[in-house]
mmCIF file of C-alpha atoms and ligand atoms in Angstrom:
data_model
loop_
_atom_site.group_PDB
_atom_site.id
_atom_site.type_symbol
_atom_site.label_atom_id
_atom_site.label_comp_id
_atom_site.label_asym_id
_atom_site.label_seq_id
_atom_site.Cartn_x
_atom_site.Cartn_y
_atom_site.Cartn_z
ATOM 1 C CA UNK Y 209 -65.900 -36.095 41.890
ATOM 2 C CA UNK Y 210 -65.800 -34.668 38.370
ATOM 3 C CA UNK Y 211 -62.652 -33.340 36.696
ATOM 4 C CA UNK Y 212 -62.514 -29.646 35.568
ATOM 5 C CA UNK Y 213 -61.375 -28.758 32.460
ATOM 6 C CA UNK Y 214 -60.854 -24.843 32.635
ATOM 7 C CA UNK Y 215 -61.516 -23.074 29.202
ATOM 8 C CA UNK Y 216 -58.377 -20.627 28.718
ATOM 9 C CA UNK Y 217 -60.886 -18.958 26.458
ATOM 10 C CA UNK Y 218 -62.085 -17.314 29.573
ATOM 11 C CA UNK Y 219 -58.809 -16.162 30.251
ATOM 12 C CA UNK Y 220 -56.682 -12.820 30.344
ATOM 13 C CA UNK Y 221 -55.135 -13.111 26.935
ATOM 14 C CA UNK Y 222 -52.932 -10.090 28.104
ATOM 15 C CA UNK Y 223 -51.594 -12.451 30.952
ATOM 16 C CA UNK Y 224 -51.808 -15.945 29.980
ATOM 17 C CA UNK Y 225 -48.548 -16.465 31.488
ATOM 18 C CA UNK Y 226 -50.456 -15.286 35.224
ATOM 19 C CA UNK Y 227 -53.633 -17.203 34.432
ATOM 20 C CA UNK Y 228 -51.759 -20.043 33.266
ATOM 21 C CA UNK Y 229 -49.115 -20.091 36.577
ATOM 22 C CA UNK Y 230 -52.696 -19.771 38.317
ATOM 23 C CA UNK Y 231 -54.187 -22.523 36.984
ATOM 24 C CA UNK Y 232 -50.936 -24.602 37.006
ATOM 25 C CA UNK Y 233 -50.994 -24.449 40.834
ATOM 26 C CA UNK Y 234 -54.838 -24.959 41.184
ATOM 27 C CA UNK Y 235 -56.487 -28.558 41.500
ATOM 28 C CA UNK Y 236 -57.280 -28.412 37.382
ATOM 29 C CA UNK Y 237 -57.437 -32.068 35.821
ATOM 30 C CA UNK Y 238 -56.655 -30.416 32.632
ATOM 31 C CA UNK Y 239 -56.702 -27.326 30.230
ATOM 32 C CA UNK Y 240 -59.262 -26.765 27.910
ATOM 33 C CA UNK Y 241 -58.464 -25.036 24.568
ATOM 34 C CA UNK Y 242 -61.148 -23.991 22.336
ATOM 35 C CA UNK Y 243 -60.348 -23.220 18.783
ATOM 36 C CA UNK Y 244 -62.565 -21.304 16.366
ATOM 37 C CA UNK Y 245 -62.583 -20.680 12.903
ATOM 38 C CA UNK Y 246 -65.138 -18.365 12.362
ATOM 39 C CA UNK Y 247 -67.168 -20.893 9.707
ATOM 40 C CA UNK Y 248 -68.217 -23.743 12.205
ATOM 41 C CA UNK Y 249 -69.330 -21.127 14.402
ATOM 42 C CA UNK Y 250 -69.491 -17.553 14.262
ATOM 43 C CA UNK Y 251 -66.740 -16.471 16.038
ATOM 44 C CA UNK Y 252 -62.700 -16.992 15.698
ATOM 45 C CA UNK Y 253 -60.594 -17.655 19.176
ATOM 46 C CA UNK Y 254 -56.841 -18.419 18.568
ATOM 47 C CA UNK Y 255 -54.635 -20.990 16.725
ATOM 48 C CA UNK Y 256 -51.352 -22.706 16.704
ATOM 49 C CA UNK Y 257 -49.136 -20.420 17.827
ATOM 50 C CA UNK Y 258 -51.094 -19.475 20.694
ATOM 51 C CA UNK Y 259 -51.753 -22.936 21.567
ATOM 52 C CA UNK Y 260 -48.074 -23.542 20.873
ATOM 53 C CA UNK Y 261 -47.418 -21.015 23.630
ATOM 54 C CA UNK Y 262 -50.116 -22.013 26.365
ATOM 55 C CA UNK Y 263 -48.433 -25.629 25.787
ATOM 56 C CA UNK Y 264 -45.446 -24.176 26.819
ATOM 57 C CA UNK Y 265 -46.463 -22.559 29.750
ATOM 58 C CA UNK Y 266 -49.049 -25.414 30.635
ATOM 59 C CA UNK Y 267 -48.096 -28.273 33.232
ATOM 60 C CA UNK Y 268 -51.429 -30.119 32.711
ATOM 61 C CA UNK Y 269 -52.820 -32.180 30.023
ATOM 62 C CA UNK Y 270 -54.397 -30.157 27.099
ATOM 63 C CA UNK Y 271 -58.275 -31.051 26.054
ATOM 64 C CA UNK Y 272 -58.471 -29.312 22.684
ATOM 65 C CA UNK Y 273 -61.775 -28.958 21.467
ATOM 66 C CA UNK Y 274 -61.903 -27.863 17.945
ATOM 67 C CA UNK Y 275 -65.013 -25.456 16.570
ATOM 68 C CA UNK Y 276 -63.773 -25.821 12.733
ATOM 69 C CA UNK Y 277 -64.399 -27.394 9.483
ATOM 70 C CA UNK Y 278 -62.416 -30.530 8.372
ATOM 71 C CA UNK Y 279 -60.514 -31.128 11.909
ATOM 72 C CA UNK Y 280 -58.484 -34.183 10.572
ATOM 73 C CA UNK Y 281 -56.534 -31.514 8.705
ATOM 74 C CA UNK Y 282 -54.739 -30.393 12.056
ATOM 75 C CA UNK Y 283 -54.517 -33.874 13.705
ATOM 76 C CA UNK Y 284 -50.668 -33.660 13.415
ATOM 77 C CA UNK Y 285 -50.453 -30.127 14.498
ATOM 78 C CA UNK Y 286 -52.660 -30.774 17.572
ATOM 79 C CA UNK Y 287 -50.213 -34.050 18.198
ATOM 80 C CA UNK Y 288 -47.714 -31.953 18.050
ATOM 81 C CA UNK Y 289 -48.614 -29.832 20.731
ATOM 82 C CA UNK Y 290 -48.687 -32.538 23.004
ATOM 83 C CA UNK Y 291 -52.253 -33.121 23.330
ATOM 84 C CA UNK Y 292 -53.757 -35.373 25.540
ATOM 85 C CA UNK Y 293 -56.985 -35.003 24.093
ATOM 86 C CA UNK Y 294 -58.754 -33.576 20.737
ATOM 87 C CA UNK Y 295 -61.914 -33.409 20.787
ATOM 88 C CA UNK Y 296 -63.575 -32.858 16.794
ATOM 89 C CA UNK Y 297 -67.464 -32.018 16.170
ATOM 90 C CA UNK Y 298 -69.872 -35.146 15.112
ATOM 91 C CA UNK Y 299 -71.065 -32.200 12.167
ATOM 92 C CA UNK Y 300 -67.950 -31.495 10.851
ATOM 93 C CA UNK Y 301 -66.644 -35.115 10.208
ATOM 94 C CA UNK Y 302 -68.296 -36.837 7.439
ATOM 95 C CA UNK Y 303 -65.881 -40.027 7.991
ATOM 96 C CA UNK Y 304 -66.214 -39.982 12.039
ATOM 97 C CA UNK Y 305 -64.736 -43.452 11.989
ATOM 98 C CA UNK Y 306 -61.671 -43.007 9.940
ATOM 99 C CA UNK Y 307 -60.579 -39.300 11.982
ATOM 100 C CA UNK Y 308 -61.173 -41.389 15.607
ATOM 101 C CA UNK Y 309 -58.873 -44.269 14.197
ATOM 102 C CA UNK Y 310 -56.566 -41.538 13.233
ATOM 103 C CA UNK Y 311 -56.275 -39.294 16.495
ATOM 104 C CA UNK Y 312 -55.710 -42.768 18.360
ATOM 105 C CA UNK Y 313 -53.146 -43.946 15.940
ATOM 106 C CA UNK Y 314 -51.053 -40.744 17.255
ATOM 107 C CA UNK Y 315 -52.143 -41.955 21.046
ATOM 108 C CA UNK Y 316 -54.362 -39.192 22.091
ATOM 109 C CA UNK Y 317 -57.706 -39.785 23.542
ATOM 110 C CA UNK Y 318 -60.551 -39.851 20.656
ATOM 111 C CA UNK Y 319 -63.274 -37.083 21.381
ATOM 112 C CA UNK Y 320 -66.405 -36.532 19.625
ATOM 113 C CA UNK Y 321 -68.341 -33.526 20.811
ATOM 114 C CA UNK Y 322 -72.252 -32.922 20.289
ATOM 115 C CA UNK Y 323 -73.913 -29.666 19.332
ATOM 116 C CA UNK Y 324 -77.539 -29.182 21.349
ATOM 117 C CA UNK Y 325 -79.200 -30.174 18.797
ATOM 118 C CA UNK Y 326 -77.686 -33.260 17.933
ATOM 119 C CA UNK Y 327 -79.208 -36.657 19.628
ATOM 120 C CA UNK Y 328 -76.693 -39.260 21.169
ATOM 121 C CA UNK Y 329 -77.760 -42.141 19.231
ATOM 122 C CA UNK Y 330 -75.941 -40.992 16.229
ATOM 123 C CA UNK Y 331 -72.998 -41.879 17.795
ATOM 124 C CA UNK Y 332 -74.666 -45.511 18.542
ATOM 125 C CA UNK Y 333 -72.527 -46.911 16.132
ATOM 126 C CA UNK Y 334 -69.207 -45.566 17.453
ATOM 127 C CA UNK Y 335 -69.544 -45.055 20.735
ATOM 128 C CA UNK Y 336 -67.343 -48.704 21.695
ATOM 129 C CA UNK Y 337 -64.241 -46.771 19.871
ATOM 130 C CA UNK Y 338 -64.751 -43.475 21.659
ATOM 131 C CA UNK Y 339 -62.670 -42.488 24.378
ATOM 132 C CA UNK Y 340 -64.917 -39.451 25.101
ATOM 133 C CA UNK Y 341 -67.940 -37.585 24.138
ATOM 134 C CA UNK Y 342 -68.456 -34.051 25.170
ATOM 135 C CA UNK Y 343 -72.093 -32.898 24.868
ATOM 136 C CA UNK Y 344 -72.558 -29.057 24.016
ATOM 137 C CA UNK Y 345 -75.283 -27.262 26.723
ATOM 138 C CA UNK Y 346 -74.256 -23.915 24.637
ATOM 139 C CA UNK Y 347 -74.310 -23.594 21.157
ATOM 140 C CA UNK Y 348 -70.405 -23.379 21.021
ATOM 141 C CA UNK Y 349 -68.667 -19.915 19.932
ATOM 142 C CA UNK Y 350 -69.028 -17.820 22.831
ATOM 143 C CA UNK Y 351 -67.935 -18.254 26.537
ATOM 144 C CA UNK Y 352 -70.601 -16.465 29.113
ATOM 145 C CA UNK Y 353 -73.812 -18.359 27.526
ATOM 146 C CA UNK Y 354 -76.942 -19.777 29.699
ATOM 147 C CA UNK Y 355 -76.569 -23.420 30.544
ATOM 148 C CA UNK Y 356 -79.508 -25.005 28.128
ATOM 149 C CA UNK Y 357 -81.131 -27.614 30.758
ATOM 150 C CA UNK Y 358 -81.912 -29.867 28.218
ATOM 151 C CA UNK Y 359 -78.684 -31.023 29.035
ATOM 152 C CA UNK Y 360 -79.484 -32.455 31.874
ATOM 153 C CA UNK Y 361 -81.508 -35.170 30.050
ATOM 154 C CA UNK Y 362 -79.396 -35.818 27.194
ATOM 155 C CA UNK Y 363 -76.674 -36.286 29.921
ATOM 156 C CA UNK Y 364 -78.048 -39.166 31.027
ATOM 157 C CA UNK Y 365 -79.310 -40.675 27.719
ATOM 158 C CA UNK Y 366 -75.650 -40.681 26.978
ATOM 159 C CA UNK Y 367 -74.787 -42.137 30.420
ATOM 160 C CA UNK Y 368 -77.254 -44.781 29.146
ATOM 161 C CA UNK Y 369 -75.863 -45.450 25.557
ATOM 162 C CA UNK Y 370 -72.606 -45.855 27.184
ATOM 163 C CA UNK Y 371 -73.455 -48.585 30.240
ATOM 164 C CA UNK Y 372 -75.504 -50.548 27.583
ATOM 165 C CA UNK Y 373 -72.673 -50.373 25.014
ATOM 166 C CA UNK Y 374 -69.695 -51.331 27.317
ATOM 167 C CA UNK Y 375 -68.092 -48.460 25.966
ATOM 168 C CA UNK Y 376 -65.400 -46.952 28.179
ATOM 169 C CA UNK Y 377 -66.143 -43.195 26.861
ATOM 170 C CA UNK Y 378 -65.817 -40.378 29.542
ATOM 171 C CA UNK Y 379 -69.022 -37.762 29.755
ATOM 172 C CA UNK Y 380 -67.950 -34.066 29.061
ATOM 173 C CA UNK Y 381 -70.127 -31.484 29.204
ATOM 174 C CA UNK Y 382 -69.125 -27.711 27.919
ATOM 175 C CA UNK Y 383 -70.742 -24.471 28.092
ATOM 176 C CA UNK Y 384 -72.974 -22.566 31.353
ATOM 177 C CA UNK Y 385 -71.313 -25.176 33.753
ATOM 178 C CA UNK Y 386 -71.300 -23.207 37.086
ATOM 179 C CA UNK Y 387 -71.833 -24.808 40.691
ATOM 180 C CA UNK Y 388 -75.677 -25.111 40.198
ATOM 181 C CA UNK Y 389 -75.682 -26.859 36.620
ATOM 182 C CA UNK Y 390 -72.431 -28.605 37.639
ATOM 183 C CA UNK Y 391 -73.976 -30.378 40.478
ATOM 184 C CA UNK Y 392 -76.999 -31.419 38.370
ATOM 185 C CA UNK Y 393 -74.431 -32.562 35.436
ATOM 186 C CA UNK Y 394 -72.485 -34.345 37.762
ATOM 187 C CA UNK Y 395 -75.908 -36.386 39.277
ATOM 188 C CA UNK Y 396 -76.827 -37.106 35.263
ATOM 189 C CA UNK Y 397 -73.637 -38.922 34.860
ATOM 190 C CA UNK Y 398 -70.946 -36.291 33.852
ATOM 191 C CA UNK Y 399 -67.492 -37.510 34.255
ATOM 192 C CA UNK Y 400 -66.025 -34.296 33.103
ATOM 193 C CA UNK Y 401 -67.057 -30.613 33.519
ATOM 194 C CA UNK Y 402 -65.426 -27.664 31.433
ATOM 195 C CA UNK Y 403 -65.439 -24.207 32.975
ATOM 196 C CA UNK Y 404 -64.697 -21.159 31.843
ATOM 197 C CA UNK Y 405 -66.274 -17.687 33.050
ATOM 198 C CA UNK Y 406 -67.617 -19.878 36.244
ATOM 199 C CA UNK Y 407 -63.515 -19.796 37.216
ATOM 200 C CA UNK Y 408 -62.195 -17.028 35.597
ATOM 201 C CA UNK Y 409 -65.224 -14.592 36.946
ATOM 202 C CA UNK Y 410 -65.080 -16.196 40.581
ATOM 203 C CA UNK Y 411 -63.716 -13.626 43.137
ATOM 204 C CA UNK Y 412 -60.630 -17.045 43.103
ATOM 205 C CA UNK Y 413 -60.622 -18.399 40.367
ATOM 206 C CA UNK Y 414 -58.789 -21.776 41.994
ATOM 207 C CA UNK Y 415 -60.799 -21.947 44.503
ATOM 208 C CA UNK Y 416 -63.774 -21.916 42.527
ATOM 209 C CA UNK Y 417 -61.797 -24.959 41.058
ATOM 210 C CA UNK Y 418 -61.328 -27.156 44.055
ATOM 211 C CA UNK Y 419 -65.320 -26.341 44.677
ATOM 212 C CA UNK Y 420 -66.084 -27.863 41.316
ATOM 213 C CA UNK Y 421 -63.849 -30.426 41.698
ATOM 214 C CA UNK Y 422 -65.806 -31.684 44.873
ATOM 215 C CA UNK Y 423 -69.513 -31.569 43.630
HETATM 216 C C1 DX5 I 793 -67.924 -22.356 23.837
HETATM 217 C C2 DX5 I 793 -66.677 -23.053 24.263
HETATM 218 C C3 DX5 I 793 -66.593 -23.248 25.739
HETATM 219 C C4 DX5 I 793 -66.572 -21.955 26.524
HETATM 220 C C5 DX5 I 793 -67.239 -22.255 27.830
HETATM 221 O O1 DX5 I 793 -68.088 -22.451 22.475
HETATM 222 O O2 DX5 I 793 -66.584 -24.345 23.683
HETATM 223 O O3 DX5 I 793 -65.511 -24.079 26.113
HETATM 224 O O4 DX5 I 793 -65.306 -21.437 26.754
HETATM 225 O O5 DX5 I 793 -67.409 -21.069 28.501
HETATM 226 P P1 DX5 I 793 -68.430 -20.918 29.719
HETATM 227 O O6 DX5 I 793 -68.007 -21.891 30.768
HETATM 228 O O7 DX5 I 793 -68.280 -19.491 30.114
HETATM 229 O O8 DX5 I 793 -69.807 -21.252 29.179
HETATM 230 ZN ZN1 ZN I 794 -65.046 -25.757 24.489
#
């Protein structure tokens, strides 16, 4: 049984406090906020005072996944919103080591995410200080993008670099997870799945929740 990670960016940004109630009262692990700064990919999403407000209004933990440049700039502002998790790009950190050690010192879970074309044994070396990794199966920027089943395989590479490591890293995956791929993911070794136009295009939207939550 994975847990879902809904992607507000699939949200109603003219009702986040109705999506937000919604997902509040669905089965959602946690919310997943993507942030975009239109040079690490070519789009821009929200910042801090958005997040600042979806924190407010959020009774879940928040899984911030950061699409920018030089992410241990904003480690204290993503503290600050009471983050349970941030996850920062393998190719935007040039010192991985030193921003993991800092995003634990302020005791949130350390996440390093992979683009598609990135291999999983770059993170060989890190992998025992990791508390997750979050493979791409989109290139990140846009919700609504196919699932790249490629995936699939590098899911369970990872799921292998992890066992053999003794590493206690969860597997999240991001981007085209729907029921099909999810079910697939899930089989590779996926211990977390983000969502976003899966739940926010389903007919019910926390219903398509609880059915992701059982695959
Ligand atoms: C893409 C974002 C994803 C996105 C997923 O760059 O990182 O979190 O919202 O959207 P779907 O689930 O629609 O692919
Ligand atoms: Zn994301």
């Amino acid at each position: 049984m994975p847990l879902i990670s809904p992607s507000l960016l699939s949200a109603d940004f003219g009702h986040l406090d109705r999506d937000i109630s919604m997902l509040n009262n669905s089965p959602a692990d946690w919310f997943h906020l993507d942030v975009m700064d239109g040079v690490f990919v070519p789009n821009i999403s929200f910042g801090f005072p958005v997040m600042q407000a979806m924190a407010h209004l959020s009774q879940k933990p928040l899984d911030v996944h950061l699409m920018i440049v030089q992410p241990e700039k904003f480690i204290n502002e993503v503290s600050d919103l009471g983050a349970k998790i941030m996850n920062v790009h393998y190719e935007a950190c040039t010192h991985l080591h030193r921003v993991v050690q800092q995003i634990k010192d302020k005791g949130m879970m350390a996440g390093v995410t992979l683009n598609p074309h990135t291999p999983v044994n770059v993170l060989e070396e890190i992998i025992t200080d990791l508390d997750l990794v979050m493979l791409m199966s989109v290139n990140p920027g846009f919700g609504g993008q196919k699932f790249i089943e490629h995936s699939l395989e590098k899911t369970r590479r990872l799921r292998h670099l992890i066992t053999k490591s003794g590493s206690k890293a969860l597997i999240e995956i991001d981007g085209g997870v729907n029921r099909t791929t999810g079910r697939l993911l899930v089989e590779a070794g996926a211990d977390v799945l983000v969502a976003g136009s899966a739940i926010f295009n389903a007919p019910d939207p926390a219903e398509e929740i609880t059915i992701l939550r059982d695959l």
